[in-house]
Tab-separated table of C-alpha atoms in Angstrom:
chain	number	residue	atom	x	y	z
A	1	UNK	CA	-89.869	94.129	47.159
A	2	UNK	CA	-92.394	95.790	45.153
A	3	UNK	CA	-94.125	99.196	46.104
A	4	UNK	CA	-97.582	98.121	46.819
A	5	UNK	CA	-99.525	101.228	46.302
A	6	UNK	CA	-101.767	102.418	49.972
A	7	UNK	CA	-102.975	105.470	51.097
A	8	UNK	CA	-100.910	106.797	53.102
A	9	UNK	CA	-97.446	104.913	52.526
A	10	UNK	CA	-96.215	105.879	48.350
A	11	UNK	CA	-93.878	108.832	50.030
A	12	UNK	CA	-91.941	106.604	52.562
A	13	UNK	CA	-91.863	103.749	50.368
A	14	UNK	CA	-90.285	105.830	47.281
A	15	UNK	CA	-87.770	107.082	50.187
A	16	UNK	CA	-86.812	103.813	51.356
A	17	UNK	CA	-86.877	101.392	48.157
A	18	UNK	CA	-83.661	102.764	47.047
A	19	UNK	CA	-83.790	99.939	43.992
A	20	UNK	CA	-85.325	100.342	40.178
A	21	UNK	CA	-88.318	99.771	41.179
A	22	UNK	CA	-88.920	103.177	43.450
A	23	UNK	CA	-88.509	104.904	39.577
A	24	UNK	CA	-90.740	102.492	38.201
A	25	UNK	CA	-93.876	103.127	40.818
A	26	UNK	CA	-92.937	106.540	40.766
A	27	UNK	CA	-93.539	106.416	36.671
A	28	UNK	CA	-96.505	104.238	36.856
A	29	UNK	CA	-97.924	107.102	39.534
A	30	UNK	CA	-96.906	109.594	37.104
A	31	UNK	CA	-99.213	108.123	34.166
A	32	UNK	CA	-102.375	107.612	36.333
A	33	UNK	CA	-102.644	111.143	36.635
A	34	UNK	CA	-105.223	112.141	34.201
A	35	UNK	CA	-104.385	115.523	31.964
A	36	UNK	CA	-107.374	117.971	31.546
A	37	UNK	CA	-109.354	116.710	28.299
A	38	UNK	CA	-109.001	119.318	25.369
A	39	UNK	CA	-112.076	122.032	25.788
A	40	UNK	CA	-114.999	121.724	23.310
A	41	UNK	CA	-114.126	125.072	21.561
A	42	UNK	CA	-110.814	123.457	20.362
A	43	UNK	CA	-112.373	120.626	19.073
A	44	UNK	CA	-115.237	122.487	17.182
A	45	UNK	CA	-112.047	124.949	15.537
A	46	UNK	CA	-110.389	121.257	14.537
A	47	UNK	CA	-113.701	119.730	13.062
A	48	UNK	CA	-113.864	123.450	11.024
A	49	UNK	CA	-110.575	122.639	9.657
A	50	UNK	CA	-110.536	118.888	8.877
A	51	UNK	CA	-113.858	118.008	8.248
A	52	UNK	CA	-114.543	121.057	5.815
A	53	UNK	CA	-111.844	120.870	2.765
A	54	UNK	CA	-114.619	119.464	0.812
A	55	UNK	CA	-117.392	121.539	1.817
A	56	UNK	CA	-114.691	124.454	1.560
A	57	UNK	CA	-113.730	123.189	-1.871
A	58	UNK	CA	-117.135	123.563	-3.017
A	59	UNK	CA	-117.737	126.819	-2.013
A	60	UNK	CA	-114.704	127.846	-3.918
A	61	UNK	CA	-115.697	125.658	-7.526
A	62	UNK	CA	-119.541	127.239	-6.895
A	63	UNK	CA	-117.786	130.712	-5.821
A	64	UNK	CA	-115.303	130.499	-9.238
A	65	UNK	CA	-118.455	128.946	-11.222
A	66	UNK	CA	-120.542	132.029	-10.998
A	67	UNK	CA	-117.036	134.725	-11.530
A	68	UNK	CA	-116.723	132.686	-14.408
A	69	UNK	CA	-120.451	133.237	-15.725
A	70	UNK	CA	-120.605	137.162	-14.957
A	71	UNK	CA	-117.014	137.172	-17.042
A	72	UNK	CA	-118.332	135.200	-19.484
A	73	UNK	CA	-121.483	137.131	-19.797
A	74	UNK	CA	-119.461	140.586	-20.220
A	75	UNK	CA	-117.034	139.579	-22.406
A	76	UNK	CA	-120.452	138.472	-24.868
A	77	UNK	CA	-121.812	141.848	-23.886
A	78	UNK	CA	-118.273	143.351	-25.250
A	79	UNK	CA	-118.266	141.204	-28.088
A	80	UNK	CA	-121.987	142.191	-28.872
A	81	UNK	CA	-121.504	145.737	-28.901
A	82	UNK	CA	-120.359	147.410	-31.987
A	83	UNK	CA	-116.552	148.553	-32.170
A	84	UNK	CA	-115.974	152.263	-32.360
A	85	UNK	CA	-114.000	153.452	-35.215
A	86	UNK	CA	-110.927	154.545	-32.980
A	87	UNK	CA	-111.131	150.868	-31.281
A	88	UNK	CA	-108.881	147.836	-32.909
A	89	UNK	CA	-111.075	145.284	-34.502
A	90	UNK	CA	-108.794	141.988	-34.205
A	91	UNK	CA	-110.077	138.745	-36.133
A	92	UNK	CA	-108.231	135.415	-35.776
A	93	UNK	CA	-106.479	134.382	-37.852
A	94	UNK	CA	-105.083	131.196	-37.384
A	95	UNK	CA	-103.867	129.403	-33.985
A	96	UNK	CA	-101.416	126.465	-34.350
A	97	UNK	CA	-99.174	124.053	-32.310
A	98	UNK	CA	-95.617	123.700	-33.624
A	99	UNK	CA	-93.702	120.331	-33.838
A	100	UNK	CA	-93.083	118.227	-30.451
A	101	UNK	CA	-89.549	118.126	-30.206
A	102	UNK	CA	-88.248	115.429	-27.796
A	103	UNK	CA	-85.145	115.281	-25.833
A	104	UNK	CA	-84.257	112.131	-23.609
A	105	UNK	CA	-81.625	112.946	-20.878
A	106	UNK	CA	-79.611	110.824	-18.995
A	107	UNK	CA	-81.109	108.278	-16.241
A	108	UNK	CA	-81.570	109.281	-12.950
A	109	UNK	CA	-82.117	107.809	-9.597
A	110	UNK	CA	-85.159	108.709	-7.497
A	111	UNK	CA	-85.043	109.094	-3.938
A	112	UNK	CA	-86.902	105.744	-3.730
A	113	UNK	CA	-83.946	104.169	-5.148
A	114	UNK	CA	-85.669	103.354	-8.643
A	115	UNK	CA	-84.399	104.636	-11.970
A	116	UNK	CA	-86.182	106.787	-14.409
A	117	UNK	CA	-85.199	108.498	-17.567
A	118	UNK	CA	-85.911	112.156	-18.019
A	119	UNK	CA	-87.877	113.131	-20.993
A	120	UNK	CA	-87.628	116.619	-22.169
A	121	UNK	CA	-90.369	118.257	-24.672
A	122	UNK	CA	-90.584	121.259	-26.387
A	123	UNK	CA	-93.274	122.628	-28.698
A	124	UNK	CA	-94.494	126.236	-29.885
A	125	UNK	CA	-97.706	127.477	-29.505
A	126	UNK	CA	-98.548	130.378	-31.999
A	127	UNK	CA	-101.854	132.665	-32.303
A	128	UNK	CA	-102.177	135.426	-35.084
A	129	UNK	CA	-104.785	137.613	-34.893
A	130	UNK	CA	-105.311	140.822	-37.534
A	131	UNK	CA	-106.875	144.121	-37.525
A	132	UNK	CA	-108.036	144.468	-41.198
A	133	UNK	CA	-109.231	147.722	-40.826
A	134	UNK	CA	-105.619	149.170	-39.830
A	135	UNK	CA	-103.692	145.906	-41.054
A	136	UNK	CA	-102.309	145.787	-37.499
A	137	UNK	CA	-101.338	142.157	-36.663
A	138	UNK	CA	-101.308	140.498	-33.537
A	139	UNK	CA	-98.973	137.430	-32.816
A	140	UNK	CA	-99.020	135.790	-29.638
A	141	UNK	CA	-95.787	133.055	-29.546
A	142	UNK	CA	-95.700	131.013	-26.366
A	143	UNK	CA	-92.706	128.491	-26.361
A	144	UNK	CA	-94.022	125.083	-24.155
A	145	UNK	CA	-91.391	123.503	-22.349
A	146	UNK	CA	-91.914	120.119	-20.262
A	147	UNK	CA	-90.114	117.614	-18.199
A	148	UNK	CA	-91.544	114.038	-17.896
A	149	UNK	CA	-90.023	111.231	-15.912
A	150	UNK	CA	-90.305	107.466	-17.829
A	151	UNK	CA	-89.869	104.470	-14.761
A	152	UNK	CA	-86.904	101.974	-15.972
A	153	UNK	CA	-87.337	98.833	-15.078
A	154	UNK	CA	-83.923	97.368	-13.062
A	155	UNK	CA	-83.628	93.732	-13.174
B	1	UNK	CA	-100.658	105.642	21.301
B	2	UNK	CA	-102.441	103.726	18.626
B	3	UNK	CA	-100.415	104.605	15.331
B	4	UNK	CA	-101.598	107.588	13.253
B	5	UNK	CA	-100.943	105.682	9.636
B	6	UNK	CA	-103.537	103.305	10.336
B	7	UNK	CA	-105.988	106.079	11.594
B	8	UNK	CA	-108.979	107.672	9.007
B	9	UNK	CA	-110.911	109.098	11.176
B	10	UNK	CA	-108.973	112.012	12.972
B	11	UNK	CA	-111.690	112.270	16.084
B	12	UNK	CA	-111.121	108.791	17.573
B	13	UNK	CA	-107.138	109.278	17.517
B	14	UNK	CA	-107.558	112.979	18.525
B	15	UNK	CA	-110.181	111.371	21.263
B	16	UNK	CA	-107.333	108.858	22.248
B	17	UNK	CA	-104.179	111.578	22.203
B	18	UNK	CA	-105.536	114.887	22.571
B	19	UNK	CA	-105.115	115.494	26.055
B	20	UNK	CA	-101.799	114.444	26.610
B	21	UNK	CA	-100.908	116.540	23.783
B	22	UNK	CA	-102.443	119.361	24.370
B	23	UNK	CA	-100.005	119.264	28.304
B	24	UNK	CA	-97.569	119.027	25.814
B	25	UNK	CA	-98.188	122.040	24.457
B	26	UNK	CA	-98.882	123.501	27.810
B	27	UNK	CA	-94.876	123.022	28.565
B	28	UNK	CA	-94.232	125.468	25.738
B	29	UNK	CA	-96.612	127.737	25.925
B	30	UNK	CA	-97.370	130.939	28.439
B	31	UNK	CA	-101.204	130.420	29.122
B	32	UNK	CA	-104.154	127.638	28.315
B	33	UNK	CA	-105.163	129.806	25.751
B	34	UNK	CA	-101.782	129.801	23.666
B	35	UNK	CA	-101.968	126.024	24.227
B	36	UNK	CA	-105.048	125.399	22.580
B	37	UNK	CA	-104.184	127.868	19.782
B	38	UNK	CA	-100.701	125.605	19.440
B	39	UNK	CA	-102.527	122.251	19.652
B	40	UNK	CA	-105.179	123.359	17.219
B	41	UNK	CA	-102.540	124.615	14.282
B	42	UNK	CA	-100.285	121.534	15.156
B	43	UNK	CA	-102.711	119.047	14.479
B	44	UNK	CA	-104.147	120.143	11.619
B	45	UNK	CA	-100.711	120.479	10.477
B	46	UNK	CA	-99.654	117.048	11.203
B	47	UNK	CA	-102.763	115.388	10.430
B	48	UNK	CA	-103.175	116.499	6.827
B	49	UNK	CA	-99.547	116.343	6.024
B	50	UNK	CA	-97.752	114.764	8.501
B	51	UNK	CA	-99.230	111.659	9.747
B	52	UNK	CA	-98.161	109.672	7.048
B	53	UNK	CA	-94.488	110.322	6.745
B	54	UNK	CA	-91.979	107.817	7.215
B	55	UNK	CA	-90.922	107.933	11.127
B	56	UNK	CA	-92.512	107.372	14.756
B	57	UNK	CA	-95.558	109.435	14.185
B	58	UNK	CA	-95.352	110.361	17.912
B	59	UNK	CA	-92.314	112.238	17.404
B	60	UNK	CA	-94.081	114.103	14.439
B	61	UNK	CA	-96.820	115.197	16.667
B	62	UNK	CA	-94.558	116.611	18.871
B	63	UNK	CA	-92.127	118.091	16.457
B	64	UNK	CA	-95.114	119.825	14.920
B	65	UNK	CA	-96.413	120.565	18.459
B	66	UNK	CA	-92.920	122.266	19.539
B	67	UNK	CA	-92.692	124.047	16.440
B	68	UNK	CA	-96.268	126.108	16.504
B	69	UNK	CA	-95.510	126.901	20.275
B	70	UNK	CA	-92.017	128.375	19.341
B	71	UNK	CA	-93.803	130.066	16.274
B	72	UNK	CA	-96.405	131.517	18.717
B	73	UNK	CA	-93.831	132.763	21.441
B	74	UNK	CA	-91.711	134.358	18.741
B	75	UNK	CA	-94.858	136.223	17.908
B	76	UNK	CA	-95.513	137.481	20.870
B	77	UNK	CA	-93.177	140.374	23.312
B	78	UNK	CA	-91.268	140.523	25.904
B	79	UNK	CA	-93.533	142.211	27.698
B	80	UNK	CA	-96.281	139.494	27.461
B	81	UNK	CA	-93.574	136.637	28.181
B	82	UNK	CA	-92.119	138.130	31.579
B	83	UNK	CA	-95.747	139.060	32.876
B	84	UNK	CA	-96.979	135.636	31.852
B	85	UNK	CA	-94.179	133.737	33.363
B	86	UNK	CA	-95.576	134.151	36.527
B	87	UNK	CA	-99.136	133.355	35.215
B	88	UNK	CA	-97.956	130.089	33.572
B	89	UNK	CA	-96.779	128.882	37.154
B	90	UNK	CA	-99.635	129.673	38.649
B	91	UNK	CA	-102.063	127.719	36.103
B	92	UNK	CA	-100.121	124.473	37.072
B	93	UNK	CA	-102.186	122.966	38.883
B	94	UNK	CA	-105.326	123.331	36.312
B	95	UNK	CA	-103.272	120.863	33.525
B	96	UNK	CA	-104.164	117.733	35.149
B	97	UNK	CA	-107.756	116.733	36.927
B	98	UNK	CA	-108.124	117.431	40.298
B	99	UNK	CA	-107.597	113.482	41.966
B	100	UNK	CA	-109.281	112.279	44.967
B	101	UNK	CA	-106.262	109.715	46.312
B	102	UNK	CA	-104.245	111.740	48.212
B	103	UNK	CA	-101.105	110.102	47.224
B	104	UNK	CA	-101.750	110.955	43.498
B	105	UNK	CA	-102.949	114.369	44.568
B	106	UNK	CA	-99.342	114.810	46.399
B	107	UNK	CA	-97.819	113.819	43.236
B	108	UNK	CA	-99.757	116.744	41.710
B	109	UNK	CA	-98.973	118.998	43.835
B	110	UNK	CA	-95.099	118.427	43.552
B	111	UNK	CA	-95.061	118.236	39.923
B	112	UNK	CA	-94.832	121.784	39.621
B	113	UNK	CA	-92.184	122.535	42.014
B	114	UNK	CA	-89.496	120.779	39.812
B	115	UNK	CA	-87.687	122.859	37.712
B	116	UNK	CA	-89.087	123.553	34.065
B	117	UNK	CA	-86.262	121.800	32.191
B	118	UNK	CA	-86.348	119.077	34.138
B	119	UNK	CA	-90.241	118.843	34.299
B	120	UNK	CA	-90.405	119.432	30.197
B	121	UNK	CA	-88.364	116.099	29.966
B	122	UNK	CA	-90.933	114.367	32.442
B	123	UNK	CA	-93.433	115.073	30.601
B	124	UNK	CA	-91.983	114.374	26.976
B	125	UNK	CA	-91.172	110.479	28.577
B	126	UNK	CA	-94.519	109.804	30.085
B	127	UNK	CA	-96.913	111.475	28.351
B	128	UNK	CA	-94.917	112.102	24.910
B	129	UNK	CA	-94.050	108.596	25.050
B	130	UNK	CA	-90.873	110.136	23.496
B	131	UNK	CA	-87.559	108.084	23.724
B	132	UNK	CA	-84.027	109.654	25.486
B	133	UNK	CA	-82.625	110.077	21.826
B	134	UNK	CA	-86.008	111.419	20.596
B	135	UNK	CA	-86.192	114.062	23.618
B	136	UNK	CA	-82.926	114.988	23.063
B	137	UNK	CA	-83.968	115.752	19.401
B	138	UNK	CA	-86.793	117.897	20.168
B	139	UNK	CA	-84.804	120.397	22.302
B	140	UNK	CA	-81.747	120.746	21.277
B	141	UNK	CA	-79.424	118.509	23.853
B	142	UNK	CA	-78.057	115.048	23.751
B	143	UNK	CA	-80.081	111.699	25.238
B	144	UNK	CA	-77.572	111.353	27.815
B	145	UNK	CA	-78.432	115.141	29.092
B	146	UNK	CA	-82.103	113.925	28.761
B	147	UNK	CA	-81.435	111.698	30.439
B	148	UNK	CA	-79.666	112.958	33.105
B	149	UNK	CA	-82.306	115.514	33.845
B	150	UNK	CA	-85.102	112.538	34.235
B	151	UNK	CA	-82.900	111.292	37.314
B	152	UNK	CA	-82.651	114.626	38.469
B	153	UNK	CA	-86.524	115.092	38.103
B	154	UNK	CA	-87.040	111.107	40.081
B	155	UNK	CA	-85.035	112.292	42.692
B	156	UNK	CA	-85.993	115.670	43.148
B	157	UNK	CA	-89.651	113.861	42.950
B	158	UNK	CA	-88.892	111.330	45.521
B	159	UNK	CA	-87.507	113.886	47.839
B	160	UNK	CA	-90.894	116.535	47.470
B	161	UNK	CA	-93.017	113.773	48.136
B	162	UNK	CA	-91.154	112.259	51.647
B	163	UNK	CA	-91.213	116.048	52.942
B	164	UNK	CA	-94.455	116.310	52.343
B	165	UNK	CA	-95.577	113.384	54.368
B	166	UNK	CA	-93.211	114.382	57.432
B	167	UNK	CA	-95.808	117.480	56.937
């Protein structure tokens, strides 16, 4: 027979029902007690945490925004102000992007299971700037290297 | 538990779960304090890159759960953890509201006389919700040893409670 829950009986029955149901009282006695809620503090430090990326992320653009001005504005102020004759006085001189050169690789599969063909590309970027005062040049070369992934359609 | 996945807004699950969890991390954890510090970095954890992995979402929770309190005690000395130990016994009693039937009260009061690795799995399976296999999982030993220690725990349980009314 089934525990029938009273005030003053649960121990002796759970002693005497010897049968699946003593463990299944005993559990349903188990989840009526009630755990202490999580304090208000806790929830407040959550709220901080999940509700603010955006307000966060704001901060940070507005924050970058204005580090980005007060750059800005020296590098004008730099620009502005007339070179000394023992400081280099570089003027571009030309800034170009090389060929694309494409590789495709072998298809892969993706963890998903679908198939996709790597696509490898390679280009040069090249700036070239020149002191004409001491005919120094400057050449910055920065090889560009990246991988792309093309879906293949399986049929 | 009403599935995370579905969930937007993170205050009505939280609402829903939080307390349960939150004795979860209690079982880990050396004070009410360190619990709320664990619960606090676990859920944001899971909830802005957890909750919508593959898997039983539960089990993430308390993966995530386990893994802050672990992080937390390894932080922590030896000093803290032996003059705690006592502490965390003692606090018991304050993880669950006080309840006016005496027969759930009794319950109460015997839940923290079982031992802790049998009273961790107790409260993995009713208030984790967690499966044998997936209690097994989170610390370190096989369902059937889960198991095992839940009978041990029932009957230990049983016992505590028919003393107490020959009291």
């Amino acid at each position: 027979m089934r525990w029938k829950p009273s005030v003053n009986n649960l121990p002796l029955k759970l002693m005497n029902d010897k049968n699946d149901f003593a463990d299944d009282d005993l559990v349903a006695a188990l989840r009526d007690l009630r755990p202490r809620p999580v304090p208000a503090p806790v929830i407040a430090a959550l709220a901080q945490e999940l509700d603010a990326p955006a307000a966060s992320r704001g901060n940070i653009i507005a924050w970058f925004t204005g580090v980005t001005t007060a750059a800005a504005m020296v590098v004008v102020a730099f620009h502005l102000a007339s070179p000394s004759p023992d400081t280099p006085d570089f003027q571009l001189v030309r800034a170009e992007q090389g060929p694309t050169n494409l590789e495709l690789l072998q298809p892969v599969r993706l963890d998903d299971g679908s198939f996709a063909r790597p696509l490898r590309m390679h280009w040069e970027n090249t700036t070239h700037w020149e002191d004409r005062r001491t005919q120094a040049h400057f050449i910055n070369y920065r090889p560009v290297e990246q991988v792309a992934l093309i879906p293949l359609e399986t049929y | 538990m009403s599935d995370a996945h579905a969930h937007q807004d993170w205050r009505a699950w939280f609402a829903e779960n939080g307390a349960r969890l939150r004795l979860i991390a209690r079982q880990w954890t050396r004070s009410e304090a360190d619990a709320d510090d664990v619960i606090q970095e676990a859920f944001v954890r899971f909830w802005k890159h957890q909750r919508h992995l593959p898997g039983d979402p539960n089990a993430l929770v308390v993966t995530s759960i386990r893994r802050a309190a672990l992080d937390l005690l390894r932080k922590t000395d030896r000093r803290a953890l032996r003059e705690q130990s006592v502490y965390a016994d003692s606090e018991m009693t304050t993880w669950f509201e006080p309840e006016e039937d005496p027969r759930k009260q009794a319950l109460l009061d015997t839940l923290p006389t079982l031992p802790a690795e049998q009273r961790e799995v107790v409260v993995l399976k009713i208030w984790g919700e967690l499966t044998f296999e997936q209690i097994g999982a989170q610390l370190a030993i096989s369902p059937n040893t889960a198991a095992s220690r839940w009978r041990y725990a029932m009957e230990a349980l049983r016992k505590q409670l028919t003393a107490k009314t020959y009291e």
